[in-house]
Amino acid sequence: MTGRRLAALASIESGKQRWQQLRQDLGRSLAQKLFDEMQRTQQGAAALDTRRNSRSYVLAVVLAALIHLAAAAFAVAGVAMLLSTWSNVFQVLLGVALLLLAWISRPRFGEPPHYTLQESDYPTLFLVTRRLAEHLKSPAIAGIEASAEFGASYRTVGWRQHRYMSLGAPLMAVLTRQQRLAIIAHELAHGANGDPMRGLFFFGAVNSLVIWADAVRPASIGNSGHGLFLGPLVSTVAIPFELLMLALSELIYAVAKAMVLLVHRDSQRAEYLADLLAAAATGPQAMVGGLERTYLAEEIDTACRRLALTRPTGPLEAELARERDLVSAETLQTYREKSLSELWQVDSTHPPTAMRVAMLSGVPQNEPAVQLSDEEGRRFDDDMSKLIAWRQREVMNRKLEAAYG
């Protein structure tokens, strides 16, 4: 018996390894194929046309449209059932259920960020941001958020899909002036290149699928009759139905995952394209430098925790800049190699940073299209220092909460 169990466990482990190897091979193949494709075009319009004509993109559009139509059909069917002559109570319950399903599937438009900057307090930052947006032919943003995260992002919210850019204080603290411009340009470029998952159409469809899967998923198997008269019998009879609902939930989740995979490749393409557009505006070296600063997340997190425990009101920008300068070339190389090992992550929305850097190595080293004068650059730096200082308390509070609970 023991030998059979060991053999079964070995078989399961072997199956897991084969599946993992399959994922790795598929991820590497798709990542390399996309990289080669982007290198061949390396032009914004050509890359965008390729995305819109790809079979995966077309299939994703069809799936998203069907999902939105299904949500509308739930609402129509629910209203029709409730307005027609009621033949039994189950008709009423089904009508109400369909309406509830349609309601929870409604589009989520998101909320504007809480920590938005006032243009009167950061005039140069807003001026430079508008200049970059005009150069990139990106829609004007409605606001800039100051975040306590080590990163930057771009998103749309509300019925009118207003655009907001978020700048993380810890990341801004370790960037040079030109690298800050490059990261801002990269985020703004997402408004010009049409990243599919940043739009309501695709994101709303995936969100609806997840909600439907959660709605039909049973809370447990074999416990439906708990606390009821003849509870064990009720639980036993309900098991086949619960298994059927569980299978339906898993099927809906699988469709959601499939759609995400279809769109993620185009999201990765959008990241490459945003890098190329930002490099043309601010210089390839600045974009490469900005990307490689993101390798330092662990070092910056450690520095923030140390500062929170020793000098929470100390100079955050200076401390993080010092930590950045202490990172050796060998450490950076280790991070580059680690980034390349992530090629197999086929479900990631971003290509490995090392591949993004490699893509930029083929860009001509021309003068940046958008440059700041010395005086304008100093004012821009002052605005960034003010942003970092404003969010320092939140950064410190998060580290203290993580340390003490």
CSV table of C-alpha atoms in Angstrom, one decimal, residues 82-272:
chain,number,residue,atom,x,y,z
A,82,LEU,CA,-41.5,39.8,-13.7
A,83,LEU,CA,-43.9,41.6,-16.1
A,84,SER,CA,-45.5,38.5,-17.5
A,85,THR,CA,-48.2,36.5,-15.9
A,86,TRP,CA,-46.7,34.6,-12.9
A,87,SER,CA,-47.3,30.9,-13.3
A,88,ASN,CA,-45.3,29.9,-10.1
A,89,VAL,CA,-43.1,31.3,-7.5
A,90,PHE,CA,-40.0,30.0,-9.2
A,91,GLN,CA,-40.6,32.3,-12.1
A,92,VAL,CA,-40.5,35.3,-9.8
A,93,LEU,CA,-37.4,34.0,-8.1
A,94,LEU,CA,-35.6,33.5,-11.4
A,95,GLY,CA,-36.6,36.9,-12.7
A,96,VAL,CA,-35.3,38.5,-9.5
A,97,ALA,CA,-32.1,36.5,-9.8
A,98,LEU,CA,-31.5,37.5,-13.4
A,99,LEU,CA,-32.0,41.2,-12.5
A,100,LEU,CA,-29.6,40.9,-9.6
A,101,LEU,CA,-27.0,39.2,-11.9
A,102,ALA,CA,-27.4,42.0,-14.4
A,103,TRP,CA,-27.1,44.6,-11.6
A,104,ILE,CA,-23.9,43.1,-10.1
A,105,SER,CA,-22.5,43.0,-13.7
A,106,ARG,CA,-22.9,46.7,-14.3
A,107,PRO,CA,-19.8,48.6,-15.3
A,108,ARG,CA,-17.5,49.7,-12.5
A,109,PHE,CA,-16.1,53.1,-13.4
A,110,GLY,CA,-13.8,53.5,-10.5
A,111,GLU,CA,-13.2,56.4,-8.2
A,112,PRO,CA,-10.9,59.4,-8.6
A,113,PRO,CA,-7.7,59.1,-6.5
A,114,HIS,CA,-7.8,60.7,-3.0
A,115,TYR,CA,-4.3,62.3,-3.0
A,116,THR,CA,-4.4,64.5,-6.1
A,117,LEU,CA,-2.1,67.4,-6.4
A,118,GLN,CA,-3.2,71.0,-6.8
A,119,GLU,CA,-1.8,72.6,-9.9
A,120,SER,CA,-1.3,75.9,-8.0
A,121,ASP,CA,1.1,74.0,-5.7
A,122,TYR,CA,3.0,72.1,-8.4
A,123,PRO,CA,2.9,74.4,-11.5
A,124,THR,CA,6.0,73.2,-13.2
A,125,LEU,CA,5.1,69.5,-12.8
A,126,PHE,CA,1.7,70.1,-14.4
A,127,LEU,CA,3.3,72.3,-17.1
A,128,VAL,CA,5.8,69.6,-18.1
A,129,THR,CA,3.2,66.9,-18.0
A,130,ARG,CA,1.0,68.8,-20.4
A,131,ARG,CA,4.0,69.4,-22.7
A,132,LEU,CA,4.8,65.7,-22.7
A,133,ALA,CA,1.2,64.8,-23.3
A,134,GLU,CA,1.0,67.2,-26.3
A,135,HIS,CA,4.2,65.7,-27.8
A,136,LEU,CA,2.9,62.2,-27.4
A,137,LYS,CA,-0.6,63.1,-28.7
A,138,SER,CA,-2.0,61.7,-25.5
A,139,PRO,CA,-5.3,63.0,-24.1
A,140,ALA,CA,-4.9,65.5,-21.3
A,141,ILE,CA,-5.0,64.0,-17.8
A,142,ALA,CA,-7.6,65.2,-15.2
A,143,GLY,CA,-5.2,65.0,-12.3
A,144,ILE,CA,-1.9,63.7,-10.8
A,145,GLU,CA,-2.0,61.5,-7.8
A,146,ALA,CA,0.9,61.4,-5.2
A,147,SER,CA,1.2,57.8,-4.1
A,148,ALA,CA,3.2,56.1,-1.3
A,149,GLU,CA,3.9,53.1,-3.6
A,150,PHE,CA,7.2,52.3,-5.3
A,151,GLY,CA,5.9,52.7,-8.8
A,152,ALA,CA,3.8,54.8,-11.2
A,153,SER,CA,0.6,54.1,-13.0
A,154,TYR,CA,-2.1,55.4,-15.4
A,155,ARG,CA,-5.8,54.7,-15.3
A,156,THR,CA,-9.2,56.0,-16.3
A,157,VAL,CA,-12.2,56.4,-14.0
A,158,GLY,CA,-15.8,57.6,-14.0
A,159,TRP,CA,-18.5,57.7,-16.6
A,160,ARG,CA,-16.5,60.0,-18.8
A,161,GLN,CA,-13.3,58.0,-18.3
A,162,HIS,CA,-11.2,60.8,-17.0
A,163,ARG,CA,-7.5,60.0,-17.0
A,164,TYR,CA,-5.2,60.1,-13.9
A,165,MET,CA,-1.5,59.5,-13.5
A,166,SER,CA,-0.1,58.3,-10.2
A,167,LEU,CA,3.5,59.0,-9.2
A,168,GLY,CA,4.9,57.0,-6.3
A,169,ALA,CA,7.1,59.1,-3.9
A,170,PRO,CA,9.6,56.3,-3.2
A,171,LEU,CA,10.2,55.7,-6.9
A,172,MET,CA,10.5,59.4,-7.7
A,173,ALA,CA,13.1,59.8,-4.9
A,174,VAL,CA,15.5,57.4,-6.7
A,175,LEU,CA,15.2,58.9,-10.2
A,176,THR,CA,17.2,61.6,-11.8
A,177,ARG,CA,15.4,64.5,-13.4
A,178,GLN,CA,15.5,63.1,-16.9
A,179,GLN,CA,14.4,59.6,-15.6
A,180,ARG,CA,11.4,61.2,-13.9
A,181,LEU,CA,10.5,62.8,-17.2
A,182,ALA,CA,10.8,59.4,-18.9
A,183,ILE,CA,8.6,57.6,-16.4
A,184,ILE,CA,6.0,60.3,-16.7
A,185,ALA,CA,6.2,60.1,-20.5
A,186,HIS,CA,5.8,56.3,-20.3
A,187,GLU,CA,2.6,56.6,-18.3
A,188,LEU,CA,1.1,59.2,-20.5
A,189,ALA,CA,2.0,57.1,-23.6
A,190,HIS,CA,-0.6,54.6,-22.4
A,191,GLY,CA,-3.2,57.1,-23.2
A,192,ALA,CA,-1.9,57.3,-26.8
A,193,ASN,CA,-1.3,53.6,-27.5
A,194,GLY,CA,-4.7,52.2,-26.4
A,195,ASP,CA,-3.7,49.5,-23.9
A,196,PRO,CA,-6.7,47.3,-24.0
A,197,MET,CA,-6.9,46.3,-20.3
A,198,ARG,CA,-6.9,50.0,-19.3
A,199,GLY,CA,-10.2,50.5,-21.1
A,200,LEU,CA,-13.7,49.8,-19.7
A,201,PHE,CA,-14.7,47.5,-22.6
A,202,PHE,CA,-12.2,44.7,-21.8
A,203,PHE,CA,-11.8,45.2,-18.1
A,204,GLY,CA,-15.5,45.4,-17.6
A,205,ALA,CA,-16.0,42.1,-19.4
A,206,VAL,CA,-13.4,40.3,-17.3
A,207,ASN,CA,-14.9,41.8,-14.2
A,208,SER,CA,-18.4,40.5,-15.1
A,209,LEU,CA,-17.1,37.0,-15.6
A,210,VAL,CA,-15.4,37.0,-12.2
A,211,ILE,CA,-18.6,38.3,-10.6
A,212,TRP,CA,-20.7,35.6,-12.3
A,213,ALA,CA,-18.2,32.9,-11.2
A,214,ASP,CA,-18.3,34.0,-7.6
A,215,ALA,CA,-22.1,34.3,-7.7
A,216,VAL,CA,-22.7,30.6,-8.7
A,217,ARG,CA,-19.9,29.1,-6.7
A,218,PRO,CA,-21.1,27.1,-3.7
A,219,ALA,CA,-19.8,28.2,-0.3
A,220,SER,CA,-19.0,24.6,0.5
A,221,ILE,CA,-19.8,21.0,-0.6
A,222,GLY,CA,-22.0,18.8,1.6
A,223,ASN,CA,-23.1,21.3,4.2
A,224,SER,CA,-26.3,22.7,2.6
A,225,GLY,CA,-28.5,21.1,5.2
A,226,HIS,CA,-26.5,22.2,8.3
A,227,GLY,CA,-28.8,23.1,11.1
A,228,LEU,CA,-31.9,22.0,9.2
A,229,PHE,CA,-34.4,19.2,9.9
A,230,LEU,CA,-33.1,16.1,8.1
A,231,GLY,CA,-29.9,18.1,7.5
A,232,PRO,CA,-27.6,15.2,6.6
A,233,LEU,CA,-30.2,14.0,4.0
A,234,VAL,CA,-30.5,17.5,2.5
A,235,SER,CA,-26.7,17.9,2.4
A,236,THR,CA,-26.3,14.5,0.6
A,237,VAL,CA,-29.1,15.3,-2.0
A,238,ALA,CA,-27.6,18.7,-2.6
A,239,ILE,CA,-24.0,17.5,-3.3
A,240,PRO,CA,-24.6,16.8,-7.1
A,241,PHE,CA,-26.1,20.2,-7.5
A,242,GLU,CA,-23.3,21.8,-5.6
A,243,LEU,CA,-20.7,20.0,-7.7
A,244,LEU,CA,-22.5,21.1,-10.9
A,245,MET,CA,-22.4,24.8,-9.7
A,246,LEU,CA,-18.8,24.4,-8.8
A,247,ALA,CA,-18.0,23.1,-12.2
A,248,LEU,CA,-20.0,26.0,-13.8
A,249,SER,CA,-18.0,28.5,-11.6
A,250,GLU,CA,-14.7,26.9,-12.7
A,251,LEU,CA,-15.8,27.1,-16.3
A,252,ILE,CA,-16.6,30.8,-16.1
A,253,TYR,CA,-13.3,31.4,-14.4
A,254,ALA,CA,-11.6,29.5,-17.2
A,255,VAL,CA,-13.2,31.8,-19.8
A,256,ALA,CA,-12.1,34.8,-17.8
A,257,LYS,CA,-8.5,33.5,-17.6
A,258,ALA,CA,-8.6,32.7,-21.3
A,259,MET,CA,-9.7,36.3,-22.1
A,260,VAL,CA,-7.1,37.7,-19.8
A,261,LEU,CA,-4.4,35.7,-21.6
A,262,LEU,CA,-5.7,36.9,-25.0
A,263,VAL,CA,-5.4,40.5,-23.9
A,264,HIS,CA,-2.3,40.3,-21.8
A,265,ARG,CA,-0.1,39.8,-24.9
A,266,ASP,CA,-1.5,43.1,-26.2
A,267,SER,CA,-0.9,44.6,-22.8
A,268,GLN,CA,2.7,43.6,-23.0
A,269,ARG,CA,2.9,45.0,-26.5
A,270,ALA,CA,1.5,48.3,-25.1
A,271,GLU,CA,4.3,48.4,-22.5
A,272,TYR,CA,6.9,48.1,-25.2
